[in-house]
XYZ file of C-alpha atoms in Angstrom:
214
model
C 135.458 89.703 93.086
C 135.631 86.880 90.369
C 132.021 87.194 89.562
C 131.634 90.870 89.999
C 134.485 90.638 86.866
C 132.933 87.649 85.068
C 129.614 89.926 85.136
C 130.884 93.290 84.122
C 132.404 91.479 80.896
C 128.566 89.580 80.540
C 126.991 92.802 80.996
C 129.212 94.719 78.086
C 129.216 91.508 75.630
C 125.795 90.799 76.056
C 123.192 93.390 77.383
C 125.208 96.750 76.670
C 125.528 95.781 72.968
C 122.125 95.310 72.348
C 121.113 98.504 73.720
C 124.405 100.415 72.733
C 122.043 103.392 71.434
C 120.021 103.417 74.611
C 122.750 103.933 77.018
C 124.604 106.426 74.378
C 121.199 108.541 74.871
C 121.935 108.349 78.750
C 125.447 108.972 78.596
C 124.346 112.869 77.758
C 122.207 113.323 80.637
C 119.707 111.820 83.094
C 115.808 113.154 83.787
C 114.462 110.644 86.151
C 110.799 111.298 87.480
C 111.460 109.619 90.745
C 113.771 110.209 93.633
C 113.707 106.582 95.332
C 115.237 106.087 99.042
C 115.839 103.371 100.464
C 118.048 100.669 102.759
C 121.663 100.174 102.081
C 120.644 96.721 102.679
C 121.898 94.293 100.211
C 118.854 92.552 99.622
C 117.248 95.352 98.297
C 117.399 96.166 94.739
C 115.012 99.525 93.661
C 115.678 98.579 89.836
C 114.722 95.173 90.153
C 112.092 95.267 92.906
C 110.025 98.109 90.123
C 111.308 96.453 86.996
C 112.456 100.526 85.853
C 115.120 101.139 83.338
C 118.707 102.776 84.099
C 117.757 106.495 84.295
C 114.211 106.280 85.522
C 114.964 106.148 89.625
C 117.733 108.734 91.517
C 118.101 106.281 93.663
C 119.601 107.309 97.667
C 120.764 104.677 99.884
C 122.029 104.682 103.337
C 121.308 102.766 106.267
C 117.960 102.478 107.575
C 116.804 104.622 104.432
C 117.106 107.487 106.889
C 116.193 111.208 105.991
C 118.224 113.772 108.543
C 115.327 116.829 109.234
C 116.307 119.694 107.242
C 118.473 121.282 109.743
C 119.622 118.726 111.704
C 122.438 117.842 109.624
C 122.718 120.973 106.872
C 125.433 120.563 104.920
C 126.973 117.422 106.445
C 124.963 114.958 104.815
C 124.839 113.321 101.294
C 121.149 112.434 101.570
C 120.252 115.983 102.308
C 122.359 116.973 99.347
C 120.888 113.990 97.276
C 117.056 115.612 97.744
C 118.374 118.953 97.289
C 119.618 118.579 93.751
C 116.629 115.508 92.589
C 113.792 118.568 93.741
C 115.642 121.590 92.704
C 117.573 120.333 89.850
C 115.888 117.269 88.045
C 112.916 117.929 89.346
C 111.583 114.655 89.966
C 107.736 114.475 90.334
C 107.696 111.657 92.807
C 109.685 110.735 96.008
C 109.567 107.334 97.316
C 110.736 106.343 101.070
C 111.135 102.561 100.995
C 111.531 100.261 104.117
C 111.730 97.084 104.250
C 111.293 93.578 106.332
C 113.873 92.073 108.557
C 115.731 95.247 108.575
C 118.798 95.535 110.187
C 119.300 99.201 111.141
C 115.219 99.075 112.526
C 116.382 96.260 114.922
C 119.277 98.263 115.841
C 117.066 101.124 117.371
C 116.247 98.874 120.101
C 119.429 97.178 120.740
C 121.216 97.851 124.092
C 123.775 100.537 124.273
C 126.678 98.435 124.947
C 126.154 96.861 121.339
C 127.906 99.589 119.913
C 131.089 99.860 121.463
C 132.901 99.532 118.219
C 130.247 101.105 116.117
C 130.286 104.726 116.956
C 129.311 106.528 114.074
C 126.057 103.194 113.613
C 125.240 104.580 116.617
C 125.194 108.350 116.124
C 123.308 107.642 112.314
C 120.781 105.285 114.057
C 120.143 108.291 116.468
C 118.191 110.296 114.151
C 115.703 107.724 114.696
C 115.568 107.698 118.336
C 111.583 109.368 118.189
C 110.487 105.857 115.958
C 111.998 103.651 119.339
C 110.542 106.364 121.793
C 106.715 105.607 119.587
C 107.234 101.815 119.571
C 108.685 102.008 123.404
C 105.379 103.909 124.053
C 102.401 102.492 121.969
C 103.635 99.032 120.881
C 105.402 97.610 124.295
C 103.273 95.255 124.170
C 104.249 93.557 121.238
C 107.490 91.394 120.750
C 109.280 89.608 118.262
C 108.341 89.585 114.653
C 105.057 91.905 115.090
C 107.486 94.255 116.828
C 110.039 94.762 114.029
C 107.340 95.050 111.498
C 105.926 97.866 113.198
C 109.176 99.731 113.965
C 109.568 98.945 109.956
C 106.680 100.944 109.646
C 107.080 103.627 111.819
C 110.278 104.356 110.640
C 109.111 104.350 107.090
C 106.404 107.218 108.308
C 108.919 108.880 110.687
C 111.230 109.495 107.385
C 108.231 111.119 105.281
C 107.825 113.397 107.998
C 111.686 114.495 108.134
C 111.680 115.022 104.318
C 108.361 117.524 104.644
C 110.298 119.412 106.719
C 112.458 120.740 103.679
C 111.366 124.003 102.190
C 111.464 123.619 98.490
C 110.336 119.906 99.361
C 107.115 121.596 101.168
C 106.413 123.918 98.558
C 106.270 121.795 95.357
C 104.170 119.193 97.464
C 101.580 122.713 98.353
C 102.142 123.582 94.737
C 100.656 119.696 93.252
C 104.166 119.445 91.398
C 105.324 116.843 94.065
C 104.280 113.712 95.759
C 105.323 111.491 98.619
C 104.749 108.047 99.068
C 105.793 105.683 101.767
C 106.482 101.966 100.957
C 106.959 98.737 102.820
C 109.027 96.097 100.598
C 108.559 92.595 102.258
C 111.714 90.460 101.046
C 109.997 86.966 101.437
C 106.849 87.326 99.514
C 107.789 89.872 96.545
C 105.260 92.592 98.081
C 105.192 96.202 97.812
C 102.949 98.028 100.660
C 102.173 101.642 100.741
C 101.169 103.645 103.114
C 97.446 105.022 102.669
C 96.783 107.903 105.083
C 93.262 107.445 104.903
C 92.778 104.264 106.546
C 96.281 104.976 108.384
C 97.732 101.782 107.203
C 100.081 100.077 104.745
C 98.240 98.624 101.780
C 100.046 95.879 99.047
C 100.177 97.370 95.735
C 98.106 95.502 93.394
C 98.671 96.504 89.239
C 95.134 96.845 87.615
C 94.577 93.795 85.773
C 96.523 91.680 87.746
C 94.792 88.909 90.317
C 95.019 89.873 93.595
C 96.599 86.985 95.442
């Protein structure tokens, strides 16, 4: 907790002063353009992975960056009430459903039931996903290790989008041209953001014009 202290006194002495005015302009209210979900993981940081300001991202977390469908969970869930109010209240023009590498909570969904005897409500969460292990199970047995957990990754990542297009007044601003979904893949070792191209059914890294391609 030492260095959570020692940084919230850096942050006001240093950082806050400089750009009192800016965060007395946020203090007043907030009008993000993009709802970003994502991991709980702690590795994962939406600000810093997108370089975006305080105010620009309404950012959801949970674990496994998990979207319940629209009924499944109605009223019981925070991310359900999270995408209510970013769509119907600040309607953001952008949502963003991030996975990421070496996830946890992806290489959960084929652990072995006894693994979560003391984790029951992992276990119930994590069940949501049961279709993404059911795909992998199906299509991908064939693959282990490494090459399995990416895909799963992936899947998941696509499995969400799907769960969030079954919202009404999500499905009707993205008929309408006022919304857009995009899926993206956030690798951890090499800094790269993927996403998801439904034309060529694939996850593609993000390259900013003008930039080298590596």
């Amino acid at each position: 907790m030492e260095k959570l202290y020692k940084g919230i006194h850096k942050f006001r002495e240093s950082y806050f002063t400089k750009e009192e005015d800016f965060f007395k302009g946020l203090s007043h209210n907030q009008e993000p353009e993009v709802l970003f979900i994502t991991c709980a993981d702690s590795r994962v940081d939406p600000n810093l992975v997108t370089q975006s300001l305080p105010g620009e991202l309404f950012i959801v977390r949970n674990v496994g960056n998990i979207v319940p469908p629209y009924n499944a969970g109605r009223g019981k869930s925070s991310a359900i009430a999270a995408i209510e109010f970013a769509v119907l209240v600040l309607a953001v023009k952008d949502i963003i459903l991030c996975g990421h590498s070496n996830c946890g909570a992806v290489a959960a969904l084929h652990m072995e039931e006894d693994k979560f005897a003391e984790m029951p409500y992992l276990k119930e969460w994590l069940k949501i996903c049961s279709p993404v292990a059911e795909t992998i199970n199906k299509y991908y047995k064939h693959l282990e290790g490494a090459k399995r957990q990416k895909v799963t990754e992936e899947e998941n990542i696509l499995f969400q989008l799907r769960n969030i297009e079954t919202y009404p007044f999500v499905a009707e601003r993205l008929n309408s041209g006022g919304l857009h979904l995009h899926g993206w893949y956030y690798d951890i070792g090499t800094g790269h953001v993927h996403s998801y191209n439904p034309v060529s059914d694939s996850f593609e890294k993000i390259v900013y014009k003008g930039d080298k391609d590596e």
